[in-house]
PDB file of C-alpha atoms in Angstrom:
ATOM      1  CA  MET A   1     -11.674 -13.051  71.358  1.00 34.00           C
ATOM      2  CA  PHE A   2     -15.380 -13.497  72.185  1.00 33.00           C
ATOM      3  CA  ASP A   3     -15.816 -15.455  68.958  1.00 38.00           C
ATOM      4  CA  MET A   4     -13.063 -17.818  70.042  1.00 33.00           C
ATOM      5  CA  PHE A   5     -14.680 -18.571  73.367  1.00 33.00           C
ATOM      6  CA  CYS A   6     -17.959 -19.146  71.545  1.00 37.00           C
ATOM      7  CA  PHE A   7     -16.109 -21.605  69.319  1.00 33.00           C
ATOM      8  CA  ALA A   8     -14.687 -23.418  72.349  1.00 35.00           C
ATOM      9  CA  TYR A   9     -18.111 -23.463  73.998  1.00 34.00           C
ATOM     10  CA  ARG A  10     -19.821 -24.903  70.908  1.00 39.00           C
ATOM     11  CA  ALA A  11     -17.109 -27.528  70.533  1.00 40.00           C
ATOM     12  CA  GLY A  12     -17.482 -28.467  74.198  1.00 41.00           C
ATOM     13  CA  SER A  13     -21.255 -28.648  73.969  1.00 40.00           C
ATOM     14  CA  ALA A  14     -21.102 -30.914  70.958  1.00 41.00           C
ATOM     15  CA  TYR A  15     -19.186 -33.470  72.975  1.00 40.00           C
ATOM     16  CA  ASP A  16     -20.957 -33.057  76.329  1.00 44.00           C
ATOM     17  CA  ASN A  17     -21.906 -36.715  76.737  1.00 46.00           C
ATOM     18  CA  GLU A  18     -18.505 -37.981  75.712  1.00 47.00           C
ATOM     19  CA  ALA A  19     -16.864 -35.483  78.089  1.00 49.00           C
ATOM     20  CA  GLY A  20     -18.553 -37.042  81.110  1.00 51.00           C
ATOM     21  CA  GLU A  21     -17.471 -40.519  80.125  1.00 55.00           C
ATOM     22  CA  PHE A  22     -13.982 -39.247  79.288  1.00 52.00           C
ATOM     23  CA  TRP A  23     -13.688 -37.607  82.727  1.00 54.00           C
ATOM     24  CA  GLU A  24     -14.728 -40.755  84.601  1.00 59.00           C
ATOM     25  CA  GLU A  25     -12.413 -42.945  82.536  1.00 61.00           C
ATOM     26  CA  LEU A  26      -9.508 -40.531  83.014  1.00 56.00           C
ATOM     27  CA  VAL A  27      -9.937 -40.417  86.794  1.00 58.00           C
ATOM     28  CA  SER A  28     -10.301 -44.197  86.964  1.00 64.00           C
ATOM     29  CA  THR A  29      -7.174 -44.789  84.864  1.00 62.00           C
ATOM     30  CA  ILE A  30      -4.994 -42.370  86.817  1.00 58.00           C
ATOM     31  CA  LYS A  31      -6.259 -43.748  90.127  1.00 61.00           C
ATOM     32  CA  GLU A  32      -5.477 -47.308  89.053  1.00 65.00           C
ATOM     33  CA  MET A  33      -1.950 -46.280  87.983  1.00 60.00           C
ATOM     34  CA  VAL A  34      -1.295 -44.538  91.293  1.00 56.00           C
ATOM     35  CA  TYR A  35      -2.536 -47.465  93.369  1.00 61.00           C
ATOM     36  CA  ASN A  36      -0.517 -49.959  91.306  1.00 61.00           C
ATOM     37  CA  LEU A  37       2.659 -47.945  91.750  1.00 56.00           C
ATOM     38  CA  ALA A  38       2.009 -47.523  95.453  1.00 55.00           C
ATOM     39  CA  SER A  39       0.615 -50.976  96.193  1.00 56.00           C
ATOM     40  CA  GLN A  40       3.611 -51.861  98.365  1.00 50.00           C
ATOM     41  CA  SER A  41       3.374 -48.738 100.483  1.00 51.00           C
ATOM     42  CA  VAL A  42       1.324 -49.065 103.659  1.00 48.00           C
ATOM     43  CA  VAL A  43       1.512 -45.335 104.227  1.00 51.00           C
ATOM     44  CA  VAL A  44      -0.069 -44.605 100.850  1.00 49.00           C
ATOM     45  CA  GLN A  45      -2.727 -47.239 101.346  1.00 51.00           C
ATOM     46  CA  GLU A  46      -3.674 -45.655 104.660  1.00 54.00           C
ATOM     47  CA  ASN A  47      -4.116 -42.313 102.897  1.00 57.00           C
ATOM     48  CA  ALA A  48      -6.508 -43.401 100.170  1.00 58.00           C
ATOM     49  CA  SER A  49      -8.624 -40.263 100.521  1.00 63.00           C
ATOM     50  CA  TYR A  50      -5.548 -38.121  99.882  1.00 59.00           C
ATOM     51  CA  ILE A  51      -4.798 -40.137  96.766  1.00 59.00           C
ATOM     52  CA  ASP A  52      -8.378 -39.678  95.572  1.00 64.00           C
ATOM     53  CA  SER A  53      -8.054 -35.898  95.959  1.00 66.00           C
ATOM     54  CA  LEU A  54      -4.698 -35.882  94.214  1.00 63.00           C
ATOM     55  CA  VAL A  55      -6.050 -37.890  91.298  1.00 64.00           C
ATOM     56  CA  ALA A  56      -9.083 -35.622  90.941  1.00 68.00           C
ATOM     57  CA  PHE A  57      -6.844 -32.548  90.972  1.00 67.00           C
ATOM     58  CA  SER A  58      -4.533 -34.057  88.333  1.00 68.00           C
ATOM     59  CA  ALA A  59      -7.488 -34.866  86.108  1.00 69.00           C
ATOM     60  CA  LEU A  60      -8.784 -31.305  86.533  1.00 72.00           C
ATOM     61  CA  ILE A  61      -5.436 -29.866  85.447  1.00 75.00           C
ATOM     62  CA  PHE A  62      -5.455 -32.129  82.395  1.00 69.00           C
ATOM     63  CA  PHE A  63      -8.981 -31.011  81.493  1.00 71.00           C
ATOM     64  CA  VAL A  64      -8.046 -27.324  81.821  1.00 73.00           C
ATOM     65  CA  LEU A  65      -5.061 -27.869  79.521  1.00 71.00           C
ATOM     66  CA  LEU A  66      -7.388 -29.557  77.040  1.00 70.00           C
ATOM     67  CA  VAL A  67      -9.675 -26.508  77.049  1.00 73.00           C
ATOM     68  CA  VAL A  68      -6.703 -24.164  76.609  1.00 68.00           C
ATOM     69  CA  LEU A  69      -5.529 -26.176  73.592  1.00 67.00           C
ATOM     70  CA  LEU A  70      -9.034 -26.046  72.137  1.00 68.00           C
ATOM     71  CA  VAL A  71      -9.228 -22.271  72.522  1.00 67.00           C
ATOM     72  CA  HIS A  72      -5.738 -21.888  71.027  1.00 58.00           C
ATOM     73  CA  HIS A  73      -6.787 -23.992  68.049  1.00 58.00           C
ATOM     74  CA  GLY A  74      -9.865 -21.801  67.646  1.00 64.00           C
ATOM     75  CA  LEU A  75      -7.713 -18.661  67.677  1.00 59.00           C
ATOM     76  CA  ARG A  76      -5.465 -20.068  64.956  1.00 60.00           C
ATOM     77  CA  MET A  77      -8.459 -21.032  62.832  1.00 59.00           C
ATOM     78  CA  HIS A  78      -9.892 -17.547  63.237  1.00 55.00           C
ATOM     79  CA  ARG A  79      -6.590 -15.893  62.267  1.00 56.00           C
ATOM     80  CA  ASN A  80      -6.228 -18.097  59.189  1.00 55.00           C
ATOM     81  CA  HIS A  81      -9.852 -17.438  58.220  1.00 56.00           C
ATOM     82  CA  VAL A  82      -9.329 -13.663  58.532  1.00 56.00           C
ATOM     83  CA  ALA A  83      -6.155 -13.792  56.428  1.00 57.00           C
ATOM     84  CA  LYS A  84      -7.800 -15.947  53.743  1.00 62.00           C
ATOM     85  CA  SER A  85     -10.922 -13.746  53.624  1.00 67.00           C
ATOM     86  CA  ARG A  86      -8.897 -10.555  53.263  1.00 66.00           C
ATOM     87  CA  PHE A  87      -6.689 -12.114  50.594  1.00 68.00           C
ATOM     88  CA  GLU A  88      -9.757 -13.135  48.582  1.00 72.00           C
ATOM     89  CA  LEU A  89     -11.198  -9.655  49.095  1.00 72.00           C
ATOM     90  CA  ILE A  90      -8.039  -8.071  47.682  1.00 73.00           C
ATOM     91  CA  LEU A  91      -8.122 -10.397  44.681  1.00 73.00           C
ATOM     92  CA  GLY A  92     -11.756  -9.434  44.154  1.00 75.00           C
ATOM     93  CA  CYS A  93     -10.773  -5.761  43.972  1.00 78.00           C
ATOM     94  CA  ILE A  94      -8.551  -6.371  40.946  1.00 79.00           C
ATOM     95  CA  GLN A  95     -10.562  -5.363  37.897  1.00 76.00           C
ATOM     96  CA  ASP A  96      -8.809  -7.423  35.231  1.00 83.00           C
ATOM     97  CA  ASP A  97     -10.220 -10.975  35.419  1.00 88.00           C
ATOM     98  CA  SER A  98      -7.251 -12.520  33.616  1.00 90.00           C
ATOM     99  CA  GLU A  99      -4.812 -10.833  36.003  1.00 91.00           C
ATOM    100  CA  LYS A 100      -6.934 -11.926  38.951  1.00 90.00           C
ATOM    101  CA  GLU A 101      -6.852 -15.561  37.833  1.00 92.00           C
ATOM    102  CA  GLU A 102      -3.132 -15.355  37.082  1.00 94.00           C
ATOM    103  CA  LEU A 103      -2.376 -14.016  40.571  1.00 94.00           C
ATOM    104  CA  LYS A 104      -4.544 -16.678  42.168  1.00 92.00           C
ATOM    105  CA  ARG A 105      -2.627 -19.452  40.398  1.00 94.00           C
ATOM    106  CA  LEU A 106       0.647 -17.771  41.331  1.00 95.00           C
ATOM    107  CA  ALA A 107      -0.364 -17.653  44.994  1.00 93.00           C
ATOM    108  CA  GLU A 108      -1.289 -21.342  44.976  1.00 92.00           C
ATOM    109  CA  LYS A 109       2.111 -22.307  43.538  1.00 95.00           C
ATOM    110  CA  CYS A 110       3.904 -20.096  46.050  1.00 95.00           C
ATOM    111  CA  VAL A 111       2.005 -21.669  48.946  1.00 93.00           C
ATOM    112  CA  GLU A 112       3.063 -25.121  47.716  1.00 95.00           C
ATOM    113  CA  LEU A 113       6.716 -24.094  47.384  1.00 96.00           C
ATOM    114  CA  GLY A 114       6.580 -22.391  50.780  1.00 95.00           C
ATOM    115  CA  GLU A 115       5.352 -25.603  52.405  1.00 94.00           C
ATOM    116  CA  ARG A 116       8.192 -27.497  50.729  1.00 96.00           C
ATOM    117  CA  ILE A 117      10.707 -25.002  52.137  1.00 95.00           C
ATOM    118  CA  ASP A 118       9.179 -25.250  55.625  1.00 94.00           C
ATOM    119  CA  SER A 119       9.429 -29.027  55.532  1.00 93.00           C
ATOM    120  CA  HIS A 120      13.082 -28.859  54.457  1.00 92.00           C
ATOM    121  CA  ILE A 121      14.090 -26.447  57.236  1.00 90.00           C
ATOM    122  CA  SER A 122      11.905 -28.234  59.829  1.00 88.00           C
ATOM    123  CA  ARG A 123       9.759 -25.197  60.671  1.00 88.00           C
ATOM    124  CA  LYS A 124       6.071 -25.888  60.260  1.00 86.00           C
ATOM    125  CA  ASN A 125       4.002 -23.065  58.719  1.00 89.00           C
ATOM    126  CA  PHE A 126       7.008 -20.719  58.876  1.00 92.00           C
ATOM    127  CA  SER A 127       6.468 -19.297  55.390  1.00 93.00           C
ATOM    128  CA  LYS A 128       2.736 -18.818  55.998  1.00 91.00           C
ATOM    129  CA  LYS A 129       3.379 -16.903  59.218  1.00 92.00           C
ATOM    130  CA  ILE A 130       5.784 -14.578  57.437  1.00 95.00           C
ATOM    131  CA  GLY A 131       3.496 -14.261  54.413  1.00 94.00           C
ATOM    132  CA  THR A 132       0.492 -13.422  56.572  1.00 91.00           C
ATOM    133  CA  LEU A 133       2.388 -10.647  58.366  1.00 94.00           C
ATOM    134  CA  VAL A 134       3.714  -9.274  55.078  1.00 96.00           C
ATOM    135  CA  PHE A 135       0.197  -9.275  53.666  1.00 93.00           C
ATOM    136  CA  PHE A 136      -1.264  -7.411  56.656  1.00 93.00           C
ATOM    137  CA  ILE A 137       1.598  -4.905  56.693  1.00 96.00           C
ATOM    138  CA  ALA A 138       1.125  -4.193  52.979  1.00 95.00           C
ATOM    139  CA  ARG A 139      -2.595  -3.649  53.518  1.00 93.00           C
ATOM    140  CA  GLN A 140      -1.964  -1.391  56.509  1.00 94.00           C
ATOM    141  CA  MET A 141       0.356   0.663  54.286  1.00 96.00           C
ATOM    142  CA  ASN A 142      -2.429   0.910  51.682  1.00 95.00           C
ATOM    143  CA  LEU A 143      -0.296  -0.495  48.907  1.00 95.00           C
ATOM    144  CA  GLU A 144      -1.898  -1.141  45.531  1.00 93.00           C
ATOM    145  CA  PHE A 145      -3.877  -4.407  45.361  1.00 92.00           C
ATOM    146  CA  THR A 146      -1.675  -6.221  42.854  1.00 94.00           C
ATOM    147  CA  GLU A 147       1.461  -5.144  44.712  1.00 95.00           C
ATOM    148  CA  THR A 148       0.016  -6.475  47.993  1.00 94.00           C
ATOM    149  CA  VAL A 149      -0.635  -9.885  46.427  1.00 94.00           C
ATOM    150  CA  LEU A 150       2.844 -10.002  44.881  1.00 96.00           C
ATOM    151  CA  PHE A 151       4.527  -9.081  48.177  1.00 97.00           C
ATOM    152  CA  PHE A 152       2.586 -11.879  49.873  1.00 95.00           C
ATOM    153  CA  CYS A 153       3.552 -14.417  47.199  1.00 96.00           C
ATOM    154  CA  ALA A 154       7.212 -13.390  47.138  1.00 97.00           C
ATOM    155  CA  SER A 155       7.474 -13.599  50.932  1.00 96.00           C
ATOM    156  CA  LEU A 156       6.337 -17.231  50.842  1.00 96.00           C
ATOM    157  CA  VAL A 157       9.246 -18.302  48.631  1.00 96.00           C
ATOM    158  CA  HIS A 158      12.016 -15.803  49.425  1.00 95.00           C
ATOM    159  CA  ASP A 159      14.093 -18.534  51.122  1.00 94.00           C
ATOM    160  CA  ALA A 160      13.715 -21.108  48.334  1.00 94.00           C
ATOM    161  CA  GLY A 161      17.508 -21.298  48.038  1.00 92.00           C
ATOM    162  CA  TYR A 162      17.588 -23.179  51.336  1.00 92.00           C
ATOM    163  CA  LEU A 163      16.330 -26.197  49.417  1.00 92.00           C
ATOM    164  CA  ASP A 164      19.874 -26.622  48.064  1.00 89.00           C
ATOM    165  CA  ALA A 165      21.389 -26.722  51.562  1.00 86.00           C
ATOM    166  CA  PRO A 166      21.561 -29.960  53.619  1.00 82.00           C
ATOM    167  CA  SER A 167      18.493 -30.165  55.861  1.00 80.00           C
ATOM    168  CA  GLU A 168      20.589 -31.046  58.934  1.00 77.00           C
ATOM    169  CA  LEU A 169      22.133 -27.574  58.902  1.00 75.00           C
ATOM    170  CA  PHE A 170      18.825 -26.093  59.980  1.00 74.00           C
ATOM    171  CA  CYS A 171      18.851 -28.139  63.187  1.00 72.00           C
ATOM    172  CA  ALA A 172      22.450 -27.290  64.094  1.00 68.00           C
ATOM    173  CA  GLU A 173      23.099 -24.928  66.988  1.00 65.00           C
ATOM    174  CA  ILE A 174      26.573 -23.978  65.736  1.00 68.00           C
ATOM    175  CA  LEU A 175      27.630 -23.632  62.106  1.00 69.00           C
ATOM    176  CA  PHE A 176      31.212 -23.773  60.836  1.00 63.00           C
ATOM    177  CA  LEU A 177      32.568 -21.180  58.380  1.00 71.00           C
ATOM    178  CA  LYS A 178      31.930 -23.382  55.328  1.00 67.00           C
ATOM    179  CA  GLU A 179      28.364 -24.066  56.449  1.00 67.00           C
ATOM    180  CA  LYS A 180      27.719 -20.370  57.107  1.00 71.00           C
ATOM    181  CA  LYS A 181      28.888 -19.630  53.558  1.00 71.00           C
ATOM    182  CA  ILE A 182      26.438 -22.185  52.197  1.00 68.00           C
ATOM    183  CA  MET A 183      23.611 -20.582  54.165  1.00 71.00           C
ATOM    184  CA  ARG A 184      24.496 -17.040  53.059  1.00 70.00           C
ATOM    185  CA  THR A 185      24.511 -17.973  49.377  1.00 74.00           C
ATOM    186  CA  HIS A 186      20.905 -19.225  49.493  1.00 77.00           C
ATOM    187  CA  ILE A 187      19.826 -15.933  47.947  1.00 81.00           C
ATOM    188  CA  LEU A 188      21.692 -16.832  44.754  1.00 79.00           C
ATOM    189  CA  ARG A 189      20.225 -20.317  44.433  1.00 80.00           C
ATOM    190  CA  ALA A 190      16.614 -19.325  45.103  1.00 86.00           C
ATOM    191  CA  LEU A 191      16.158 -17.979  41.588  1.00 84.00           C
ATOM    192  CA  ASN A 192      16.328 -21.561  40.300  1.00 87.00           C
ATOM    193  CA  TYR A 193      12.989 -22.322  41.969  1.00 94.00           C
ATOM    194  CA  ILE A 194      10.817 -19.476  40.696  1.00 94.00           C
ATOM    195  CA  ASP A 195      10.654 -20.269  36.979  1.00 94.00           C
ATOM    196  CA  PHE A 196       6.850 -20.457  37.318  1.00 96.00           C
ATOM    197  CA  VAL A 197       6.622 -16.705  38.037  1.00 97.00           C
ATOM    198  CA  PRO A 198       5.390 -14.636  35.032  1.00 96.00           C
ATOM    199  CA  LYS A 199       8.057 -12.302  33.678  1.00 95.00           C
ATOM    200  CA  LYS A 200       6.054  -9.173  34.456  1.00 96.00           C
ATOM    201  CA  TYR A 201       6.152 -10.049  38.178  1.00 97.00           C
ATOM    202  CA  ILE A 202       9.698 -11.383  38.379  1.00 96.00           C
ATOM    203  CA  VAL A 203      11.298  -8.136  39.606  1.00 96.00           C
ATOM    204  CA  THR A 204       9.297  -8.224  42.842  1.00 97.00           C
ATOM    205  CA  PHE A 205      10.380 -11.813  43.484  1.00 97.00           C
ATOM    206  CA  MET A 206      14.029 -11.081  42.672  1.00 95.00           C
ATOM    207  CA  ASN A 207      13.999  -8.096  45.045  1.00 96.00           C
ATOM    208  CA  ALA A 208      12.479 -10.194  47.833  1.00 96.00           C
ATOM    209  CA  ILE A 209      14.924 -13.064  47.362  1.00 95.00           C
ATOM    210  CA  THR A 210      18.076 -11.018  46.827  1.00 94.00           C
ATOM    211  CA  TYR A 211      17.743  -8.164  49.311  1.00 96.00           C
ATOM    212  CA  HIS A 212      15.919  -9.455  52.407  1.00 95.00           C
ATOM    213  CA  HIS A 213      19.218  -9.550  54.339  1.00 94.00           C
ATOM    214  CA  GLU A 214      20.167  -5.930  53.651  1.00 96.00           C
ATOM    215  CA  ASN A 215      20.382  -3.545  56.640  1.00 97.00           C
ATOM    216  CA  MET A 216      19.188   0.051  56.841  1.00 97.00           C
ATOM    217  CA  ASP A 217      22.726   1.264  57.687  1.00 97.00           C
ATOM    218  CA  GLY A 218      24.279  -0.472  54.676  1.00 96.00           C
ATOM    219  CA  SER A 219      25.941  -3.276  56.663  1.00 95.00           C
ATOM    220  CA  GLY A 220      23.868  -6.107  55.181  1.00 93.00           C
ATOM    221  CA  PHE A 221      24.434  -8.354  52.195  1.00 89.00           C
ATOM    222  CA  PRO A 222      24.785  -9.055  49.291  1.00 92.00           C
ATOM    223  CA  GLU A 223      25.216  -5.469  48.056  1.00 93.00           C
ATOM    224  CA  GLY A 224      25.275  -3.362  51.231  1.00 95.00           C
ATOM    225  CA  LEU A 225      22.285  -1.268  50.158  1.00 97.00           C
ATOM    226  CA  PHE A 226      21.382   1.668  52.387  1.00 95.00           C
ATOM    227  CA  GLY A 227      17.970   2.861  53.633  1.00 96.00           C
ATOM    228  CA  ASP A 228      15.321   3.367  50.977  1.00 96.00           C
ATOM    229  CA  ASP A 229      17.643   1.921  48.343  1.00 97.00           C
ATOM    230  CA  ILE A 230      16.554  -1.450  49.731  1.00 98.00           C
ATOM    231  CA  PRO A 231      13.376  -2.488  47.873  1.00 98.00           C
ATOM    232  CA  LEU A 232      10.232  -2.060  49.976  1.00 98.00           C
ATOM    233  CA  CYS A 233       9.259  -5.720  49.665  1.00 98.00           C
ATOM    234  CA  ALA A 234      12.637  -6.815  51.059  1.00 98.00           C
ATOM    235  CA  ARG A 235      12.404  -4.358  53.967  1.00 98.00           C
ATOM    236  CA  ILE A 236       8.974  -5.685  54.931  1.00 98.00           C
ATOM    237  CA  ILE A 237      10.041  -9.333  54.655  1.00 98.00           C
ATOM    238  CA  ARG A 238      13.152  -8.677  56.769  1.00 97.00           C
ATOM    239  CA  ILE A 239      11.010  -7.359  59.629  1.00 98.00           C
ATOM    240  CA  ALA A 240       8.283  -9.992  59.357  1.00 97.00           C
ATOM    241  CA  GLU A 241      10.794 -12.843  59.184  1.00 96.00           C
ATOM    242  CA  ASP A 242      12.843 -11.694  62.175  1.00 96.00           C
ATOM    243  CA  TYR A 243       9.666 -11.105  64.203  1.00 96.00           C
ATOM    244  CA  VAL A 244       8.554 -14.678  63.530  1.00 95.00           C
ATOM    245  CA  TYR A 245      12.030 -15.975  64.402  1.00 92.00           C
ATOM    246  CA  MET A 246      11.933 -14.123  67.729  1.00 94.00           C
ATOM    247  CA  THR A 247       8.475 -15.295  68.728  1.00 93.00           C
ATOM    248  CA  GLU A 248       8.742 -18.935  67.623  1.00 87.00           C
ATOM    249  CA  LYS A 249      10.430 -21.758  69.539  1.00 77.00           C
ATOM    250  CA  THR A 250      13.178 -23.708  67.778  1.00 71.00           C
ATOM    251  CA  ASP A 251      15.388 -26.598  68.811  1.00 63.00           C
ATOM    252  CA  TYR A 252      17.945 -24.199  70.260  1.00 64.00           C
ATOM    253  CA  THR A 253      16.142 -20.918  70.969  1.00 73.00           C
ATOM    254  CA  LYS A 254      13.321 -19.927  73.297  1.00 84.00           C
ATOM    255  CA  PRO A 255      10.555 -17.643  72.031  1.00 88.00           C
ATOM    256  CA  ILE A 256       9.918 -14.176  73.437  1.00 92.00           C
ATOM    257  CA  ASP A 257       6.534 -12.459  73.627  1.00 91.00           C
ATOM    258  CA  ARG A 258       5.467 -10.053  70.908  1.00 91.00           C
ATOM    259  CA  ASN A 259       6.011  -6.911  73.020  1.00 93.00           C
ATOM    260  CA  LYS A 260       9.654  -7.809  73.632  1.00 95.00           C
ATOM    261  CA  ALA A 261      10.053  -8.687  69.968  1.00 95.00           C
ATOM    262  CA  LEU A 262       8.701  -5.285  68.929  1.00 96.00           C
ATOM    263  CA  ILE A 263      11.036  -3.558  71.371  1.00 96.00           C
ATOM    264  CA  ARG A 264      14.019  -5.369  69.851  1.00 96.00           C
ATOM    265  CA  LEU A 265      12.944  -4.340  66.351  1.00 97.00           C
ATOM    266  CA  LYS A 266      12.443  -0.712  67.412  1.00 96.00           C
ATOM    267  CA  GLU A 267      15.803  -0.620  69.184  1.00 96.00           C
ATOM    268  CA  SER A 268      17.623  -1.691  66.015  1.00 97.00           C
ATOM    269  CA  PRO A 269      17.058   1.123  63.464  1.00 96.00           C
ATOM    270  CA  GLU A 270      20.405   0.214  61.902  1.00 97.00           C
ATOM    271  CA  LEU A 271      18.800  -3.058  60.780  1.00 97.00           C
ATOM    272  CA  TYR A 272      15.095  -2.384  60.324  1.00 98.00           C
ATOM    273  CA  ASP A 273      12.957   0.317  58.737  1.00 98.00           C
ATOM    274  CA  ARG A 274      11.413   1.984  61.798  1.00 97.00           C
ATOM    275  CA  GLY A 275       8.352   3.127  59.859  1.00 97.00           C
ATOM    276  CA  ILE A 276       7.545  -0.465  58.862  1.00 98.00           C
ATOM    277  CA  VAL A 277       8.154  -1.658  62.447  1.00 98.00           C
ATOM    278  CA  ASP A 278       5.518   0.869  63.583  1.00 97.00           C
ATOM    279  CA  VAL A 279       3.135  -0.524  60.955  1.00 97.00           C
ATOM    280  CA  LEU A 280       3.790  -4.039  62.258  1.00 97.00           C
ATOM    281  CA  ALA A 281       2.870  -2.857  65.765  1.00 96.00           C
ATOM    282  CA  GLN A 282      -0.459  -1.557  64.406  1.00 95.00           C
ATOM    283  CA  VAL A 283      -1.067  -4.866  62.611  1.00 94.00           C
ATOM    284  CA  LEU A 284      -0.462  -6.855  65.796  1.00 92.00           C
ATOM    285  CA  GLU A 285      -2.930  -4.671  67.673  1.00 89.00           C
ATOM    286  CA  ASN A 286      -5.641  -5.250  65.083  1.00 82.00           C
ATOM    287  CA  THR A 287      -5.203  -8.950  64.292  1.00 68.00           C
ATOM    288  CA  VAL A 288      -5.114 -12.190  66.250  1.00 50.00           C
ATOM    289  CA  GLN A 289      -1.546 -13.555  66.464  1.00 47.00           C
TER     290      GLN A 289
END
């Protein structure tokens, strides 16, 4: 957190001169707008000092919001930098240079496909948010390095089947039965988009794509798998994806804070692996979200 405020301070210092001019111009512009709108009102004209105070206060609020946005941007940059650094560190721990290069190329292709999926479903950086959580959860669980990278890559593209569904469905608040069927079968169509994945890694991707809607009590789909029969990668993705859904604003849902999201996950052991939910809680405590 301290680093973020340092970032905001440095950014503010770099533009000190412009900030003064910006402030004066902002106040002048707002004041002119207010006086123009109220030019016919004698009462307002007689209370010019009140208007001056109101304008100054409005400009102050705007400036505070600007600082908040700057700090928020700094936090996001820091989080992305941490994720990228740790990912590169994990790759560096893989001894086989050819495998390391192969996984790096795979990750790059998955990032590209993930961005394409996000654009189609109108959710910016959705795949990256899920992938980052999956990566941190895998590391917190001390999974093997190659497996961690594969889980991250698979999580980026697990919803590739959505590319075959009309984009307008993802903005609809209510779906009809036929549309729901189209959405549910995305797990079958996703396999058409991962032909770039080397055969030795394909099982991880198939598990992620096929089983990320299975529930711990066996009530999920497509096969109604129960508990640990659900592949680990799919269990992690299920939790990460639903957490991001809960905490992100959409056209028809309001976000909830991360504590409430964690409570919902913990209160639904029939859906989510409670052990992985606990790991997610540890991840959120140790990383900037």
